[in-house]
Coordinates of C-alpha atoms and ligand atoms in Angstrom, one line a residue:
X15 CA -35.6 0.6 -52.7
X16 CA -34.1 -3.0 -52.4
X17 CA -34.7 -4.8 -49.1
X18 CA -33.1 -8.0 -47.8
X19 CA -34.7 -10.0 -45.0
X20 CA -32.5 -12.5 -43.2
X21 CA -34.1 -15.7 -41.9
X22 CA -36.6 -18.4 -43.0
X23 CA -39.4 -18.6 -40.4
X24 CA -42.9 -17.3 -39.9
X25 CA -41.4 -14.1 -38.3
X26 CA -39.5 -13.4 -41.5
X27 CA -42.4 -14.1 -43.9
X28 CA -44.5 -11.9 -41.7
X29 CA -41.9 -9.1 -41.7
X30 CA -41.6 -9.5 -45.5
X31 CA -45.3 -9.2 -46.0
X32 CA -45.4 -6.0 -44.0
X33 CA -42.3 -4.6 -45.8
X34 CA -43.8 -5.4 -49.2
X35 CA -46.8 -3.2 -48.3
X36 CA -44.5 -0.2 -48.3
X37 CA -44.8 1.9 -51.5
X38 CA -41.0 2.6 -51.2
X39 CA -40.0 -1.0 -51.7
X40 CA -39.2 -2.2 -55.3
X41 CA -37.6 -5.5 -54.7
X42 CA -37.4 -7.9 -51.8
X43 CA -35.0 -10.7 -51.1
X44 CA -35.0 -13.4 -48.4
X45 CA -31.9 -15.3 -47.3
X46 CA -32.6 -18.2 -47.2
X47 CA -36.4 -17.8 -47.0
X48 CA -39.1 -20.4 -47.4
X49 CA -41.9 -21.4 -49.9
X50 CA -44.0 -18.4 -48.9
X51 CA -41.3 -15.8 -49.1
X52 CA -40.3 -16.9 -52.6
X53 CA -43.8 -15.8 -53.8
X54 CA -43.5 -12.4 -52.1
X55 CA -39.9 -11.8 -53.3
X56 CA -36.9 -13.8 -54.3
X57 CA -35.2 -16.4 -52.1
X58 CA -31.3 -16.3 -52.1
X59 CA -29.5 -19.5 -51.2
X60 CA -27.4 -18.0 -48.3
X61 CA -27.9 -19.2 -44.8
X62 CA -28.8 -16.7 -42.1
X63 CA -25.6 -17.2 -40.2
X64 CA -23.3 -16.9 -43.2
X65 CA -22.4 -13.3 -42.5
X66 CA -19.7 -13.0 -45.1
X67 CA -22.0 -14.4 -47.8
X68 CA -24.8 -12.0 -46.8
X69 CA -22.4 -9.1 -46.9
X70 CA -21.1 -9.9 -50.3
X71 CA -24.7 -10.3 -51.6
X72 CA -25.8 -7.0 -50.0
X73 CA -22.8 -5.1 -51.5
X74 CA -23.2 -6.7 -55.0
X75 CA -26.9 -6.1 -55.1
X76 CA -26.7 -2.6 -53.6
X77 CA -29.3 -3.5 -50.9
X78 CA -30.7 -0.4 -49.4
X79 CA -32.0 -2.0 -46.1
X80 CA -31.3 -5.3 -44.5
X81 CA -33.6 -6.6 -41.8
X82 CA -32.3 -9.3 -39.5
X83 CA -34.9 -11.8 -38.2
X84 CA -33.0 -14.4 -36.0
X85 CA -30.5 -13.9 -33.2
X86 CA -27.5 -15.8 -34.5
X87 CA -26.3 -13.2 -37.1
X88 CA -27.0 -10.4 -34.6
X89 CA -24.9 -12.1 -32.0
X90 CA -22.2 -12.7 -34.6
X91 CA -22.0 -8.9 -35.2
X92 CA -23.6 -8.7 -38.6
X93 CA -24.8 -5.1 -37.8
X94 CA -21.3 -3.9 -37.0
X95 CA -19.9 -5.6 -40.2
X96 CA -22.6 -4.2 -42.5
X97 CA -22.4 -0.7 -41.0
X98 CA -18.6 -0.7 -41.5
X99 CA -19.3 -1.1 -45.2
X100 CA -21.8 1.7 -45.2
X101 CA -24.9 -0.6 -45.5
X102 CA -28.1 0.2 -43.7
X103 CA -29.3 -2.6 -41.4
X104 CA -32.0 -3.0 -38.8
X105 CA -31.0 -4.7 -35.6
X106 CA -28.8 -4.1 -32.5
X107 CA -25.0 -4.3 -32.8
X108 CA -22.8 -7.1 -31.4
X109 CA -22.3 -5.4 -28.0
X110 CA -26.1 -4.9 -27.5
X111 CA -26.8 -8.5 -28.7
X112 CA -25.0 -9.7 -25.6
X113 CA -28.4 -9.5 -23.9
X114 CA -29.4 -12.6 -25.9
X115 CA -26.0 -14.2 -26.3
X116 CA -25.3 -14.5 -22.6
X117 CA -27.9 -15.1 -19.9
X118 CA -25.4 -14.4 -17.1
X119 CA -24.5 -11.0 -18.7
X120 CA -28.3 -10.1 -18.7
X121 CA -28.6 -11.2 -15.0
X122 CA -25.6 -9.0 -14.0
X123 CA -27.2 -6.1 -15.9
X124 CA -30.6 -6.6 -14.2
X125 CA -29.0 -6.8 -10.8
X126 CA -26.8 -3.7 -11.4
X127 CA -29.7 -1.6 -12.5
X128 CA -32.1 -2.9 -9.9
X129 CA -34.6 -4.4 -12.4
X130 CA -36.7 -7.2 -10.7
X131 CA -35.6 -10.7 -11.6
X132 CA -35.2 -14.1 -9.9
X133 CA -32.1 -14.8 -7.7
X134 CA -29.4 -16.6 -9.5
X135 CA -25.9 -18.0 -9.4
X136 CA -23.5 -18.8 -12.2
X137 CA -21.2 -21.8 -12.6
X138 CA -18.4 -22.7 -15.0
X139 CA -17.5 -26.0 -13.3
X140 CA -20.1 -28.9 -13.6
X141 CA -18.9 -30.6 -10.3
X142 CA -19.3 -27.4 -8.3
X143 CA -22.8 -26.9 -9.9
X144 CA -23.9 -30.4 -9.1
X145 CA -22.5 -30.1 -5.5
X146 CA -24.8 -27.1 -4.9
X147 CA -28.0 -28.6 -6.2
X148 CA -29.0 -29.7 -2.7
X149 CA -28.9 -26.1 -1.4
X150 CA -31.6 -24.8 -3.8
X151 CA -35.4 -25.2 -3.5
X152 CA -37.4 -26.9 -6.3
X153 CA -38.5 -26.6 -8.9
X154 CA -35.1 -25.1 -9.9
X155 CA -34.5 -23.4 -13.2
X156 CA -31.1 -24.2 -14.9
X157 CA -30.1 -22.3 -18.0
X158 CA -27.2 -22.7 -20.4
X159 CA -25.6 -19.3 -20.7
X160 CA -25.4 -19.0 -24.5
X161 CA -27.6 -19.5 -27.5
X162 CA -29.4 -22.9 -27.6
X163 CA -32.2 -22.4 -30.1
X164 CA -34.8 -22.1 -27.3
X165 CA -33.8 -25.4 -25.7
X166 CA -31.3 -24.2 -23.1
X167 CA -33.6 -23.9 -20.1
X168 CA -34.7 -26.7 -17.9
X169 CA -37.1 -26.6 -15.1
X170 CA -35.9 -29.3 -12.7
X171 CA -38.1 -30.9 -10.1
X172 CA -35.5 -33.0 -8.4
X173 CA -31.7 -33.0 -7.8
X174 CA -31.3 -35.9 -10.2
X175 CA -33.0 -34.0 -13.0
X176 CA -30.6 -31.1 -12.3
X177 CA -27.6 -33.4 -12.4
X178 CA -28.8 -34.9 -15.7
X179 CA -29.3 -31.5 -17.3
X180 CA -25.9 -30.2 -16.0
X181 CA -24.2 -33.3 -17.4
X182 CA -25.8 -32.9 -20.8
X183 CA -25.0 -29.2 -21.0
X184 CA -21.6 -28.9 -19.4
X185 CA -20.0 -32.4 -19.8
X186 CA -21.6 -33.7 -23.0
X187 CA -21.8 -30.2 -24.5
X188 CA -25.1 -30.7 -26.3
X189 CA -25.2 -26.9 -27.0
X190 CA -21.4 -26.7 -27.6
X191 CA -19.7 -23.7 -26.0
X192 CA -23.1 -22.2 -25.1
X193 CA -22.9 -24.6 -22.1
X194 CA -19.4 -23.5 -20.8
X195 CA -21.3 -21.6 -18.2
X196 CA -24.7 -22.2 -16.7
X197 CA -26.9 -20.4 -14.2
X198 CA -29.2 -21.6 -11.5
X199 CA -32.2 -19.4 -11.2
X200 CA -35.0 -19.1 -8.7
X201 CA -38.3 -20.5 -10.0
X202 CA -40.9 -17.8 -10.5
X203 CA -44.5 -18.8 -10.5
X204 CA -47.0 -16.5 -12.2
X205 CA -48.3 -15.4 -15.6
X206 CA -45.8 -15.2 -18.4
X207 CA -46.0 -12.4 -20.9
X208 CA -43.7 -10.3 -23.0
X209 CA -43.1 -6.8 -24.3
X210 CA -41.6 -6.2 -27.7
X211 CA -40.3 -2.7 -28.1
X212 CA -38.4 -0.6 -30.6
X213 CA -35.3 1.1 -29.1
X214 CA -33.2 3.9 -30.6
X215 CA -31.0 6.4 -28.8
X216 CA -33.0 7.6 -25.8
X217 CA -36.4 6.3 -26.9
X218 CA -38.1 3.1 -26.2
X219 CA -41.4 2.5 -28.0
X220 CA -43.3 -0.7 -27.2
X221 CA -45.3 -2.4 -30.0
X222 CA -48.8 -3.6 -29.2
X223 CA -48.8 -6.4 -26.8
X224 CA -49.2 -10.1 -27.7
X225 CA -49.6 -13.3 -25.8
X226 CA -47.6 -16.4 -26.9
X227 CA -48.4 -20.0 -26.1
X228 CA -45.0 -21.7 -25.4
X229 CA -45.9 -25.2 -24.5
X230 CA -46.5 -27.8 -27.1
X231 CA -49.7 -29.3 -25.7
X232 CA -53.1 -27.9 -24.8
X233 CA -53.6 -26.5 -21.3
X234 CA -49.9 -25.5 -21.4
X235 CA -48.6 -29.0 -20.9
X236 CA -45.4 -30.6 -22.3
X237 CA -42.1 -29.2 -23.3
X238 CA -41.4 -25.6 -24.4
X239 CA -41.5 -24.7 -28.1
X240 CA -40.6 -21.5 -30.0
X241 CA -44.4 -20.8 -29.7
X242 CA -47.5 -22.5 -30.9
X243 CA -49.8 -19.5 -31.3
X244 CA -50.4 -16.0 -30.3
X245 CA -52.9 -13.2 -30.1
X246 CA -52.8 -9.4 -29.9
X247 CA -53.6 -7.4 -27.8
X248 CA -52.5 -9.5 -24.8
X249 CA -55.2 -9.6 -22.0
X250 CA -52.5 -9.8 -19.3
X251 CA -51.1 -6.3 -19.6
X252 CA -53.6 -3.5 -18.5
X253 CA -52.7 0.1 -18.0
X254 CA -51.7 -0.4 -14.4
X255 CA -49.4 -3.3 -15.3
X256 CA -47.9 -1.3 -18.2
X257 CA -47.1 1.6 -15.8
X258 CA -45.3 -0.9 -13.5
X259 CA -43.4 -2.4 -16.5
X260 CA -42.3 1.1 -17.6
X261 CA -41.2 2.3 -14.1
X262 CA -39.5 -1.0 -13.0
X263 CA -38.2 -2.5 -16.2
X264 CA -38.2 -0.3 -19.3
X265 CA -37.0 3.0 -17.8
X266 CA -34.2 1.4 -15.8
X267 CA -33.3 -0.6 -18.9
X268 CA -32.9 2.6 -20.9
X269 CA -30.9 4.2 -18.0
X270 CA -28.7 1.1 -17.9
X271 CA -27.8 0.9 -21.6
X272 CA -27.0 4.6 -21.5
X273 CA -24.7 4.1 -18.5
X274 CA -23.0 1.1 -20.2
X275 CA -22.4 3.2 -23.4
X276 CA -24.6 1.1 -25.6
X277 CA -26.0 2.5 -28.8
X278 CA -29.0 0.2 -28.9
X279 CA -31.0 0.4 -32.2
X280 CA -33.5 -2.3 -33.0
X281 CA -35.9 -4.6 -31.1
X282 CA -35.7 -5.5 -27.4
X283 CA -38.0 -8.4 -26.4
X284 CA -38.5 -8.6 -22.7
X285 CA -39.7 -11.9 -21.3
X286 CA -41.7 -11.2 -18.1
X287 CA -43.2 -13.3 -15.3
X288 CA -46.0 -11.4 -13.4
X289 CA -45.7 -12.7 -9.9
X290 CA -48.5 -11.5 -7.5
X291 CA -49.1 -8.4 -9.6
X292 CA -45.5 -7.5 -10.0
X293 CA -43.3 -7.9 -13.2
X294 CA -40.0 -9.9 -13.1
X295 CA -37.7 -10.2 -16.1
X296 CA -37.0 -13.7 -17.2
X297 CA -34.9 -12.9 -20.3
X298 CA -34.1 -10.4 -23.0
X299 CA -34.1 -11.2 -26.7
X300 CA -32.7 -8.8 -29.3
X301 CA -35.1 -9.6 -32.1
X302 CA -38.8 -10.0 -32.9
X303 CA -40.7 -12.9 -31.3
X304 CA -42.1 -15.7 -33.4
X305 CA -45.2 -16.1 -33.5
X306 CA -45.9 -12.9 -31.6
X307 CA -44.7 -10.9 -34.7
X308 CA -47.3 -12.5 -36.9
X309 CA -50.2 -11.2 -34.7
X310 CA -48.6 -7.9 -33.9
X311 CA -47.8 -6.9 -37.5
X312 CA -51.3 -8.0 -38.6
X313 CA -52.5 -5.0 -36.6
X314 CA -49.9 -2.4 -37.5
X315 CA -51.0 0.4 -39.8
X316 CA -47.6 2.2 -40.2
X317 CA -45.3 1.8 -43.1
X318 CA -42.8 -0.5 -41.3
X319 CA -39.9 0.7 -43.5
X320 CA -40.4 4.2 -42.3
X321 CA -40.5 2.9 -38.7
X322 CA -37.2 1.0 -39.2
X323 CA -35.6 4.0 -40.8
X324 CA -36.5 6.1 -37.8
X325 CA -34.8 3.5 -35.6
X326 CA -31.6 3.4 -37.7
X327 CA -31.5 7.2 -38.0
X328 CA -32.2 7.8 -34.2
X329 CA -35.4 9.6 -34.9
X330 CA -37.7 7.1 -33.1
X331 CA -38.9 9.9 -30.8
X332 CA -40.7 11.4 -33.8
X333 CA -42.5 8.2 -34.7
X334 CA -46.1 7.5 -33.7
X335 CA -47.3 3.9 -34.1
X336 CA -50.8 3.3 -35.3
X337 CA -52.8 0.1 -34.8
X338 CA -56.2 -1.3 -35.8
X339 CA -58.5 -1.9 -32.8
X340 CA -59.2 -5.4 -34.1
X341 CA -57.9 -8.5 -32.5
X342 CA -55.3 -10.6 -34.3
X343 CA -54.7 -14.3 -33.8
X344 CA -52.1 -16.8 -35.0
X345 CA -52.3 -20.6 -34.8
X346 CA -49.2 -22.6 -35.7
X347 CA -49.5 -25.7 -37.7
X348 CA -46.6 -27.9 -36.7
X349 CA -45.0 -31.2 -37.7
X350 CA -46.0 -34.0 -35.4
X351 CA -43.1 -34.7 -33.0
X352 CA -42.0 -31.1 -32.7
X353 CA -40.2 -29.8 -30.6
X354 CA -38.4 -33.2 -30.6
X355 CA -37.7 -35.0 -33.8
X356 CA -40.1 -34.9 -36.7
X357 CA -40.2 -35.8 -40.4
X358 CA -39.8 -33.3 -43.3
X359 CA -40.8 -33.4 -47.0
X360 CA -44.6 -34.0 -46.7
X361 CA -46.7 -32.3 -49.4
X362 CA -49.1 -29.5 -48.1
X363 CA -52.5 -29.1 -49.6
X364 CA -55.5 -26.7 -49.1
X365 CA -53.5 -23.5 -48.9
X366 CA -55.8 -21.7 -51.4
X367 CA -59.0 -22.8 -49.8
X368 CA -59.2 -20.2 -46.9
X369 CA -61.3 -17.1 -46.4
X370 CA -59.9 -14.0 -44.6
X371 CA -57.0 -16.0 -43.2
X372 CA -53.4 -15.1 -44.2
X373 CA -51.1 -18.1 -44.4
X374 CA -47.6 -17.2 -43.2
X375 CA -45.0 -19.8 -44.0
X376 CA -42.5 -21.1 -41.5
X377 CA -40.7 -24.4 -42.2
X378 CA -41.8 -24.9 -45.8
X379 CA -40.0 -25.3 -49.1
X380 CA -41.1 -25.3 -52.7
X381 CA -40.5 -28.3 -55.0
X382 CA -41.7 -27.4 -58.6
X383 CA -45.3 -26.4 -58.0
X384 CA -45.7 -28.3 -54.7
X385 CA -45.2 -26.9 -51.2
X386 CA -43.5 -29.3 -48.8
X387 CA -43.0 -29.4 -45.0
X388 CA -39.4 -28.4 -44.1
X389 CA -39.4 -27.7 -40.4
X390 CA -41.1 -28.0 -37.0
X391 CA -43.3 -25.0 -37.1
X392 CA -44.6 -25.3 -40.7
X393 CA -47.3 -22.7 -41.2
X394 CA -49.1 -20.0 -39.3
X395 CA -52.8 -19.2 -39.8
X396 CA -53.2 -15.5 -39.1
X397 CA -56.5 -13.6 -38.9
X398 CA -58.1 -10.3 -37.8
X399 CA -61.4 -10.3 -36.0
X400 CA -63.7 -8.4 -33.7
X401 CA -62.7 -10.4 -30.7
X402 CA -60.7 -13.5 -29.7
X403 CA -63.8 -15.6 -30.1
X404 CA -64.4 -14.3 -33.6
X405 CA -60.8 -15.1 -34.5
X406 CA -61.1 -18.5 -33.0
X407 CA -64.2 -19.2 -35.1
X408 CA -62.5 -18.0 -38.3
X409 CA -59.4 -20.1 -37.8
X410 CA -60.7 -23.3 -36.2
X411 CA -63.7 -23.3 -38.6
X412 CA -61.3 -23.7 -41.5
X413 CA -58.2 -25.3 -40.0
X414 CA -59.0 -28.8 -41.3
X415 CA -58.8 -27.5 -44.9
X416 CA -55.0 -27.4 -44.7
X417 CA -53.5 -30.8 -44.8
X418 CA -50.1 -32.5 -44.5
X419 CA -49.1 -35.8 -42.9
X420 CA -48.6 -35.8 -39.1
X421 CA -50.1 -32.2 -38.8
X422 CA -50.3 -31.0 -35.2
X423 CA -51.8 -27.8 -33.7
X424 CA -53.2 -26.6 -30.4
X425 CA -57.0 -26.2 -30.3
X426 CA -56.9 -23.9 -27.3
X427 CA -55.2 -20.7 -28.7
X428 CA -57.1 -17.8 -27.3
X429 CA -58.9 -19.7 -24.6
Ligands
AMP3 P1 -35.9 -18.0 -21.1 O1 -35.3 -18.4 -22.4 O2 -34.9 -17.6 -20.1 O3 -37.1 -17.1 -21.2 O4 -36.6 -19.4 -20.6 C1 -37.5 -20.1 -21.4 C2 -38.8 -20.3 -20.6 O5 -38.5 -21.0 -19.4 C3 -39.5 -19.1 -20.2 O6 -40.3 -18.6 -21.3 C4 -40.3 -19.5 -19.0 O7 -41.5 -20.2 -19.5 C5 -39.4 -20.5 -18.4 N1 -38.6 -19.8 -17.3 C6 -37.4 -19.2 -17.5 N2 -36.9 -18.7 -16.3 C7 -37.9 -19.0 -15.4 C8 -38.0 -18.8 -14.0 N3 -37.0 -18.1 -13.3 N4 -39.1 -19.2 -13.4 C9 -40.0 -19.9 -14.0 N5 -40.0 -20.2 -15.3 C10 -38.9 -19.7 -16.0
LIG4 N1 -42.0 -16.8 -29.1 C1 -40.9 -16.6 -28.3 C2 -39.7 -16.2 -29.0 O1 -39.7 -15.8 -30.2 O2 -38.6 -16.2 -28.4

């Protein structure tokens, strides 16, 4: 069969690698892909949010399965548009993608179905929002309602930080119409974790757990990033916590989507804060996490195409997932400066010099026979080991072999 993967990051290269292991797959395309995906399959010069261009390609090429990596095309309704034309596509439809497109929609849903989450209030007028800043306790979390490429959340320590963020989002519109609405949210202090699950019809099937490192600097300092590393399984979710997450979050979520008449088929990513032993939902995403996916898929033993088929065909209840007991770890090699501004176009060397480690490409592009940096999160080193310590030794023992100018990575993934 012919498979198209939409996106160009580490998540998509990792999905592509897993898909390419399926004996059913004859050809694999990536739109637009990166230097790594172009070795695995063929890159097509169509951007991930060019839904019309992607549809034309999928129809012309008679693509049998399209897998959507990032949230933008999902929120634009790519699944509805492809399915209308009879194409098979993995991901939730436009209505279900509202969980990621609108934080206020998610908060309303969480409140309606009694799923634990922080108190909140929404605003569509920046002056009214600023006038209420003095009535909240600090730190205060302020979130742009819509998509903001992971940058739409500020944890404000003072009223003036709040005013500044509201001005940028609502008056200067740094995220465009995603900032037409904002929410204030109670700050929750605890341990952050996430659950990534497959959903189809009445079945929710969590993947193995993974821990993500969101902050750019060691010891979880500095601004949030998309994620600087991960390992699986996560050491924060034991059986007792998983039982609580099922009874307080996942089961009410499934009841809620049924009640709302949603036909959810795809991935739900639940961001969770564990506060004094109890799970609270921070957010929903409607796609795989990056770099959680790199570590999780390294442990998956199923044919992922079969698993995706079972989601599309509403046969997920018949699927059993199978995982290696080994630990997987991912360390992101980033461009110095990320998540703020950074340079692109530096040559990468040393990619063929590693033992046991899989290199998953993120922001890279090929230039003749060279590989150049082309994004903030450039590469992922992924390894399987007997323990976290074993993974750390394998990765950090070889990490200096890969070189590009201004390379930056965290030394404390797994600690
Ligand atoms: P979100 O995109 O809503 O998950 O927010 C991005 C990040 O901000 C999360 O991964 C958390 O680290 C942090 N965050 C979001 N909401 C809260 C909250 N209510 N309390 C504390 N931290 C939060
Ligand atoms: N690593 C977090 C995310 O993909 O949203």
